mmCIF file of C-alpha atoms in Angstrom:
data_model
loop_
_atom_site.group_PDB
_atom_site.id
_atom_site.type_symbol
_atom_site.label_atom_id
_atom_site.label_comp_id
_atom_site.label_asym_id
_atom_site.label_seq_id
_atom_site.Cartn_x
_atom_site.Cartn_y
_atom_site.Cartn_z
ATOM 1 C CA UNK V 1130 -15.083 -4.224 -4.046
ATOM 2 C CA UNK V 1131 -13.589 -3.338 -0.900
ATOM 3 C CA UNK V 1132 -11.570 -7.135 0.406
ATOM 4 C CA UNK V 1133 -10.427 -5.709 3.763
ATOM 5 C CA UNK V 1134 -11.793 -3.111 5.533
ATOM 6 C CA UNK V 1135 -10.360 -1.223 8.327
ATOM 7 C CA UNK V 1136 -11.351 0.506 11.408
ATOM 8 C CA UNK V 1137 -11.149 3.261 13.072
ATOM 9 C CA UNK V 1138 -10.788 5.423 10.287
ATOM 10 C CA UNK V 1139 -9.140 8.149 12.984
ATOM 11 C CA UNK V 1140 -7.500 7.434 16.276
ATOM 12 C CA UNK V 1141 -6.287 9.786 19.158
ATOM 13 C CA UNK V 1142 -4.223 7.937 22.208
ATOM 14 C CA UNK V 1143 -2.665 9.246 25.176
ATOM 15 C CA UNK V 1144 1.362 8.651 25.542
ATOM 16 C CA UNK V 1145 1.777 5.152 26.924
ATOM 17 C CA UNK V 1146 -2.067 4.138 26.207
ATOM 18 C CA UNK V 1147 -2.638 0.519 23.831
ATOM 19 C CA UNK V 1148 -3.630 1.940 19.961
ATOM 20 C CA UNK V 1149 -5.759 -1.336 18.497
ATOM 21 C CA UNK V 1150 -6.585 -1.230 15.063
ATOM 22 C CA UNK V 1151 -8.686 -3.721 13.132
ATOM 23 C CA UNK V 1152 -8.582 -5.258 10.111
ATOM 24 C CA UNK V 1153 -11.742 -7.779 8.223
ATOM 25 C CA UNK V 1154 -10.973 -9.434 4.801
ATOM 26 C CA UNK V 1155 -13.274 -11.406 2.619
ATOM 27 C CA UNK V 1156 -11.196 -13.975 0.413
ATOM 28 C CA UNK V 1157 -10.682 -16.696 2.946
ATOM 29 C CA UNK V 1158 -6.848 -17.785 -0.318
ATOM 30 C CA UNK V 1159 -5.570 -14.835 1.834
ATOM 31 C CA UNK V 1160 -2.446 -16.213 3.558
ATOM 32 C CA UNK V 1161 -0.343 -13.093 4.200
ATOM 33 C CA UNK V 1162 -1.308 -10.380 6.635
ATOM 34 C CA UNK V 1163 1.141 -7.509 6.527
ATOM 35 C CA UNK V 1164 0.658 -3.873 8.582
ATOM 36 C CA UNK V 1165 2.462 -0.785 6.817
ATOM 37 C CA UNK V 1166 3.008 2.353 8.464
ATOM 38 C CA UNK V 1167 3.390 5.299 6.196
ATOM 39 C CA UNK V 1168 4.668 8.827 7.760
ATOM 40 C CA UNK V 1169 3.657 12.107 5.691
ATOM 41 C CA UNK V 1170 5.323 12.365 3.001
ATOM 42 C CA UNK V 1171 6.763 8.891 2.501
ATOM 43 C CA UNK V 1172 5.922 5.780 1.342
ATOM 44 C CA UNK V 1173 4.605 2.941 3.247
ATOM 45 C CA UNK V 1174 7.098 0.917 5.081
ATOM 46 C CA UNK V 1175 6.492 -2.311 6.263
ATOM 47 C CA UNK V 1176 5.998 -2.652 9.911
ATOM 48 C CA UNK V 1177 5.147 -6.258 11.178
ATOM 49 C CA UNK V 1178 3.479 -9.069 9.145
ATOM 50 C CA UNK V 1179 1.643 -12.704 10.131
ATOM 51 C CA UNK V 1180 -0.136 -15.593 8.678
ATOM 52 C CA UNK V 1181 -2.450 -17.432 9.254
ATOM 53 C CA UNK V 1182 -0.870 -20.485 10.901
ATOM 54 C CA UNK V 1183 -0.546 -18.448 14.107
ATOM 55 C CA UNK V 1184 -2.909 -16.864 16.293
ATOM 56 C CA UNK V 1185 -0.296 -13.909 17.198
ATOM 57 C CA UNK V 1186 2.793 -12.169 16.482
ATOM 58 C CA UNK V 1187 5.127 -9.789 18.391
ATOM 59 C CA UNK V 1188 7.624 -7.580 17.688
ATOM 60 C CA UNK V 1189 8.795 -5.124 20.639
ATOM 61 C CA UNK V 1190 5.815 -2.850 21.244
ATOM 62 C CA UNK V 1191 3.789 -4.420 18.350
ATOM 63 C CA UNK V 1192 1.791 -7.050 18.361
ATOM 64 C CA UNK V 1193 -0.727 -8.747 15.492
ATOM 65 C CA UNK V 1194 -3.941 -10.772 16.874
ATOM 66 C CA UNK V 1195 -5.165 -13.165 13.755
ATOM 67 C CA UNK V 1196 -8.398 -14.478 14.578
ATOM 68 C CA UNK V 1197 -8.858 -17.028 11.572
ATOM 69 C CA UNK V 1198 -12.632 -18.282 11.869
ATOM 70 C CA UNK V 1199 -13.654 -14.485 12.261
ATOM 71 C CA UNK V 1200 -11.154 -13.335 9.275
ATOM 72 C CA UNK V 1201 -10.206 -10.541 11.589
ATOM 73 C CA UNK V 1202 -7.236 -9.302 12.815
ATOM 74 C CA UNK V 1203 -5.997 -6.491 14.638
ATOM 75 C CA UNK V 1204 -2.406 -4.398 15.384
ATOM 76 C CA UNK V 1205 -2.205 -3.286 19.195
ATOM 77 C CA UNK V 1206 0.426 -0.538 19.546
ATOM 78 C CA UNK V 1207 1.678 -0.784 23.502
ATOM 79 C CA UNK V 1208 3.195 1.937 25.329
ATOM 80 C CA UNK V 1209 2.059 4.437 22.701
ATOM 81 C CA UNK V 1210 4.609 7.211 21.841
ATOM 82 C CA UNK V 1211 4.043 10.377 19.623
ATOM 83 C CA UNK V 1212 6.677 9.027 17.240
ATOM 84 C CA UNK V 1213 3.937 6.836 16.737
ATOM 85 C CA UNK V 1214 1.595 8.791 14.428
ATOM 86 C CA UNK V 1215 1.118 7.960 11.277
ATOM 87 C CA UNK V 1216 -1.551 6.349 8.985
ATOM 88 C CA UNK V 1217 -1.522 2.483 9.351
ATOM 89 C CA UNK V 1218 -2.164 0.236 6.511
ATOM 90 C CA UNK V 1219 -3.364 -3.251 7.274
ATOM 91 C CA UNK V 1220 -3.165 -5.140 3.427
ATOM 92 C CA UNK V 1221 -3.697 -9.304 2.290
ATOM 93 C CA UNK V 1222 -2.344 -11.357 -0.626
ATOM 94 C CA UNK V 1223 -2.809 -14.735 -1.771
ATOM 95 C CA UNK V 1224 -0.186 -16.939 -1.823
ATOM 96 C CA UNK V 1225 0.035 -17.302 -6.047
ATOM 97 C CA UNK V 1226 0.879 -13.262 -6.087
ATOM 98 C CA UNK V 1227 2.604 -10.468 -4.426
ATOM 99 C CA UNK V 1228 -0.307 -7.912 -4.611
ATOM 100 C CA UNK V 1229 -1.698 -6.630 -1.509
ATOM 101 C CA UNK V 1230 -5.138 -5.194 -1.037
ATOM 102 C CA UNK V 1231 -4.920 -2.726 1.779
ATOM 103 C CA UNK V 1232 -7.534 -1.552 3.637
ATOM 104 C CA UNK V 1233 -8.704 2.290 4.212
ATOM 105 C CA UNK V 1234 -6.042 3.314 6.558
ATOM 106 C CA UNK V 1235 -6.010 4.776 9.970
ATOM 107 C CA UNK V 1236 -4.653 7.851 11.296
ATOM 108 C CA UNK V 1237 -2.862 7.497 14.414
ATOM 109 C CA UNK V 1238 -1.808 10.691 16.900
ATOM 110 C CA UNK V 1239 -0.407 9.983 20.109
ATOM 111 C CA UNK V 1240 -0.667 13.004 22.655
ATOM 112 C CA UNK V 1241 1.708 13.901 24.964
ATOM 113 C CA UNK G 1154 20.330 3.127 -5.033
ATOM 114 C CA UNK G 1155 19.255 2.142 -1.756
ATOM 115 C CA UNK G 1156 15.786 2.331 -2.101
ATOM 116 C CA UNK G 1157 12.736 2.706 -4.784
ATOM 117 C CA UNK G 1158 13.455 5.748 -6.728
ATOM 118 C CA UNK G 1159 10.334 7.708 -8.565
ATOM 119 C CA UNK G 1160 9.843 10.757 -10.554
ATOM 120 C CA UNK G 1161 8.666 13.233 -10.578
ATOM 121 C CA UNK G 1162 8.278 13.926 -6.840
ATOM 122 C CA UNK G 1163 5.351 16.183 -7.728
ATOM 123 C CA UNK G 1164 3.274 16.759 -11.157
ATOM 124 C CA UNK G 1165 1.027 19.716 -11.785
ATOM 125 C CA UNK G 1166 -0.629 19.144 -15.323
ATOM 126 C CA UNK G 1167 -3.878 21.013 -16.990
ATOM 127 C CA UNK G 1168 -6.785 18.860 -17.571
ATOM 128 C CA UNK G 1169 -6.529 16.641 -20.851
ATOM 129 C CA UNK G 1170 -2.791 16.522 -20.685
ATOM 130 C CA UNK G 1171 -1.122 13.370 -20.860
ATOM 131 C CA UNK G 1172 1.480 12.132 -18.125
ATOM 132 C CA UNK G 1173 4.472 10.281 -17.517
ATOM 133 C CA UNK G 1174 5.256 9.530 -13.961
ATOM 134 C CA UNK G 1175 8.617 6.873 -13.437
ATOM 135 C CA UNK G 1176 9.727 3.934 -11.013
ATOM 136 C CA UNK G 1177 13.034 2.751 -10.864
ATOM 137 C CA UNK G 1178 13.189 -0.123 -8.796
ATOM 138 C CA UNK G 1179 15.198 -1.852 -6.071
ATOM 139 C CA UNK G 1180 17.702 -3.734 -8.437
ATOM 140 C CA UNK G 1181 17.381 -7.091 -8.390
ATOM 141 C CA UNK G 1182 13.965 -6.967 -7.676
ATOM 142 C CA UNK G 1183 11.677 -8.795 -9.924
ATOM 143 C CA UNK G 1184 7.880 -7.608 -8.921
ATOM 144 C CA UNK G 1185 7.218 -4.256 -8.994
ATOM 145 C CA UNK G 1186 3.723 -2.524 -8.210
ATOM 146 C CA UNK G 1187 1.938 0.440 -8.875
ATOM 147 C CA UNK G 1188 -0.800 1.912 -6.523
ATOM 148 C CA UNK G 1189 -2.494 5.088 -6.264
ATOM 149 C CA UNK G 1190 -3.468 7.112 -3.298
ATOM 150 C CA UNK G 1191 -6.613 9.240 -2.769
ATOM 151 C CA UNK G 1192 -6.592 11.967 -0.257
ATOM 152 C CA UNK G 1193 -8.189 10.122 2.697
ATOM 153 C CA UNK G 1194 -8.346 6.871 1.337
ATOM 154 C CA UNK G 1195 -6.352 3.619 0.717
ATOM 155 C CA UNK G 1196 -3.970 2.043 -1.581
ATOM 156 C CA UNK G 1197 -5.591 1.272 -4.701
ATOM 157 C CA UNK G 1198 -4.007 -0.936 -6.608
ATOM 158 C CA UNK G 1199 -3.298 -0.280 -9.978
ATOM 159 C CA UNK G 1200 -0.985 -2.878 -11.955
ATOM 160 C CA UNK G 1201 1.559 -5.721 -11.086
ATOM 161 C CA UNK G 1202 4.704 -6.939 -13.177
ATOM 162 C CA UNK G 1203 6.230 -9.971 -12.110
ATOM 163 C CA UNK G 1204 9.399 -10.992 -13.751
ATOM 164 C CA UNK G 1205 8.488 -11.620 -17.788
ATOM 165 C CA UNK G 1206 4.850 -12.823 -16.911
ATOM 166 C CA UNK G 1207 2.114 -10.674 -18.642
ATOM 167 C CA UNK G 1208 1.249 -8.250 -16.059
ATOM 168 C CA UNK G 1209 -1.616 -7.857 -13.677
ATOM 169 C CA UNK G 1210 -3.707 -4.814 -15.113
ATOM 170 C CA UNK G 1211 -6.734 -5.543 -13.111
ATOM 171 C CA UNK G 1212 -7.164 -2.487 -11.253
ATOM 172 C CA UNK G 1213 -6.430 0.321 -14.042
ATOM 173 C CA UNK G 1214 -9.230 2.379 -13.839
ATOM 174 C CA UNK G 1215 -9.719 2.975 -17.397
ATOM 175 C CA UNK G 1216 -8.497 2.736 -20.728
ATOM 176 C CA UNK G 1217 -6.556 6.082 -20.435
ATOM 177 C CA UNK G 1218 -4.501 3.899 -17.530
ATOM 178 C CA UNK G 1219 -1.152 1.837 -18.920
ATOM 179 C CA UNK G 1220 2.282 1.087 -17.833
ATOM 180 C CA UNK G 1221 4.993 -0.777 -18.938
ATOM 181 C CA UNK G 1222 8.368 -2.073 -17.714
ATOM 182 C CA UNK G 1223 11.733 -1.983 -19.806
ATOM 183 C CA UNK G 1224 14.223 -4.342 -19.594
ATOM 184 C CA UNK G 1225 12.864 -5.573 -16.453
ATOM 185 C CA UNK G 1226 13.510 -2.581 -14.377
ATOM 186 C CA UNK G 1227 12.304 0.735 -14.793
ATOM 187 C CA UNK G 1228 8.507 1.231 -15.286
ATOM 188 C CA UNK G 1229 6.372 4.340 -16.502
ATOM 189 C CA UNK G 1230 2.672 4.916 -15.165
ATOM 190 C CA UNK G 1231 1.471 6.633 -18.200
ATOM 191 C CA UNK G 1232 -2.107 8.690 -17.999
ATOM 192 C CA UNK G 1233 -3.425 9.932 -21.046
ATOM 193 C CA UNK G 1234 -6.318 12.868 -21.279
ATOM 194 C CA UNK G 1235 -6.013 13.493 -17.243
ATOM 195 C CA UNK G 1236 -8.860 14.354 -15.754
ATOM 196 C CA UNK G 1237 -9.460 16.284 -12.472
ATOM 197 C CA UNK G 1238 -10.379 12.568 -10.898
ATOM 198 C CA UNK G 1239 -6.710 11.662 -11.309
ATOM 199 C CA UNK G 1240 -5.215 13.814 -8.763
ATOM 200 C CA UNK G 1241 -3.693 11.341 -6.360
ATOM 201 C CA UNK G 1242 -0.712 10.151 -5.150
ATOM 202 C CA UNK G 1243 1.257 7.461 -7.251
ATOM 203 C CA UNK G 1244 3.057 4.876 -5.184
ATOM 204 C CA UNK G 1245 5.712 1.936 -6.701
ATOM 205 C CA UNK G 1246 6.527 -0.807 -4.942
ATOM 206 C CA UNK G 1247 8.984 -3.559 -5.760
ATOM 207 C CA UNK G 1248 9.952 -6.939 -4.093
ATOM 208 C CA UNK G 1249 12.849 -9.435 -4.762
ATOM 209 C CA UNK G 1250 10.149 -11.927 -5.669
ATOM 210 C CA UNK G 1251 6.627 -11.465 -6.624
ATOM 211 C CA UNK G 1252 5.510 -14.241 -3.795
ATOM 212 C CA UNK G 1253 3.090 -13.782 -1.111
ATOM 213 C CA UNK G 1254 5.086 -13.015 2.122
ATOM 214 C CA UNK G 1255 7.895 -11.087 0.648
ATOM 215 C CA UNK G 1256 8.372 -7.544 1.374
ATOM 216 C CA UNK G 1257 7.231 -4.732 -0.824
ATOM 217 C CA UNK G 1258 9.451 -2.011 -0.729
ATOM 218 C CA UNK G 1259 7.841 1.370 -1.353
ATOM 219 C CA UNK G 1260 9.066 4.590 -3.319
ATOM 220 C CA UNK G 1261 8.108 8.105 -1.898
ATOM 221 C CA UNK G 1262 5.603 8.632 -4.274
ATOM 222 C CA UNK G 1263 4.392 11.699 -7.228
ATOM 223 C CA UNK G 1264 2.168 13.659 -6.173
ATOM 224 C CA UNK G 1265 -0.423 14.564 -9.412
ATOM 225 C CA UNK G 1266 -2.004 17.592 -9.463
ATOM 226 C CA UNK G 1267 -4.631 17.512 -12.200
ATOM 227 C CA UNK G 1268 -5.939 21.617 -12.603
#
């Protein structure tokens, strides 16, 4: 069964353009919200995380929206830059375990 | 080492071979995670050992699925009778605590070939 699902599946952005990504879980015992980015080749690396006590969390160019009656929430990459692309890994966990359920991914390239 | 350590990098076995692939963990760190990786899709995940609890085997895929962890520390996806479905990528993860909210530190992964 598929807890969080992600979309777009593929995303193309112009340099300096906003990159949203969205997320949609199921299991409202979620209480962790993390976002990995993973570059070819490597492993995931955690990027920014929230929960669900706050409606939004920043962290220079990143920036989670948590939308807790709609179970949704989103990563908004500002002032895109090609360093950028990579696949991006929205995940959950309940708050008895460590184990994250990641959604589908999304491929991010940033042109030029 | 600095960081989650597993081997091989990449594994290239004939179908009905059995496999070992190997974590070793950020020391200290008591949770440690297996997932797989499908070309184009997500992190599936696979098992969870926290500390000296019984682990979390719910998402082996199948009986020919097990791992264990020594001593606390190093772990050993094992695969027996690999079939061609197997060919993934094999991701460990560990954290200092096996709590929701702390960090999961990820190794670079084994590629399995499965021909």
């Amino acid at each position: 069964q598929q807890q969080v699902k992600q979309s777009p599946q593929s995303l193309i952005v112009q340099k300096g353009g906003i990159s949203i990504i969205n997320c949609a879980y199921e299991n409202t015992a979620f209480d962790y919200f993390p976002w990995y980015q993973q570059f070819p080749g490597k492993g995931p690396a955690l990027l920014i995380a929230i929960r669900p006590d706050v409606s939004e969390k920043k962290e220079g160019r990143f920036t989670i929206s948590f939308n807790k009656s709609a179970k949704q929430f989103s990563l908004h990459i500002m002032d895109s830059q090609p360093g950028d692309s990579a696949t991006y890994f929205c995940a959950a966990s309940k708050s008895n375990t460590g184990k994250l359920i990641f959604g589908q991914g999304t491929t991010l390239q940033v042109k030029p | 080492g600095a960081g989650v350590s597993q081997s091989p990098s990449n594994k290239v076995t004939e179908k009905g071979k059995d496999v070992e692939l190997r974590c070793d963990p950020i020391s200290g760190h008591t949770a440690l995670y297996w997932y797989r990786q499908s070309l184009g899709q997500g992190l599936e995940f696979l098992i969870y050992f926290q500390g000296n609890s019984a682990p979390d085997k719910s998402g082996l895929p199948s009986d020919r699925f097990s791992a264990e962890r020594t001593g606390g520390s190093v772990s050993t996806l094992t695969i027996q009778r690999t079939q061609q479905e197997d060919s993934a990528v094999y991701l460990c993860a560990s954290s200092f605590s096996g709590l929701s909210g702390t960090e999961a530190f990820f190794g670079q992964g084994t590629r399995l070939t499965v021909v």
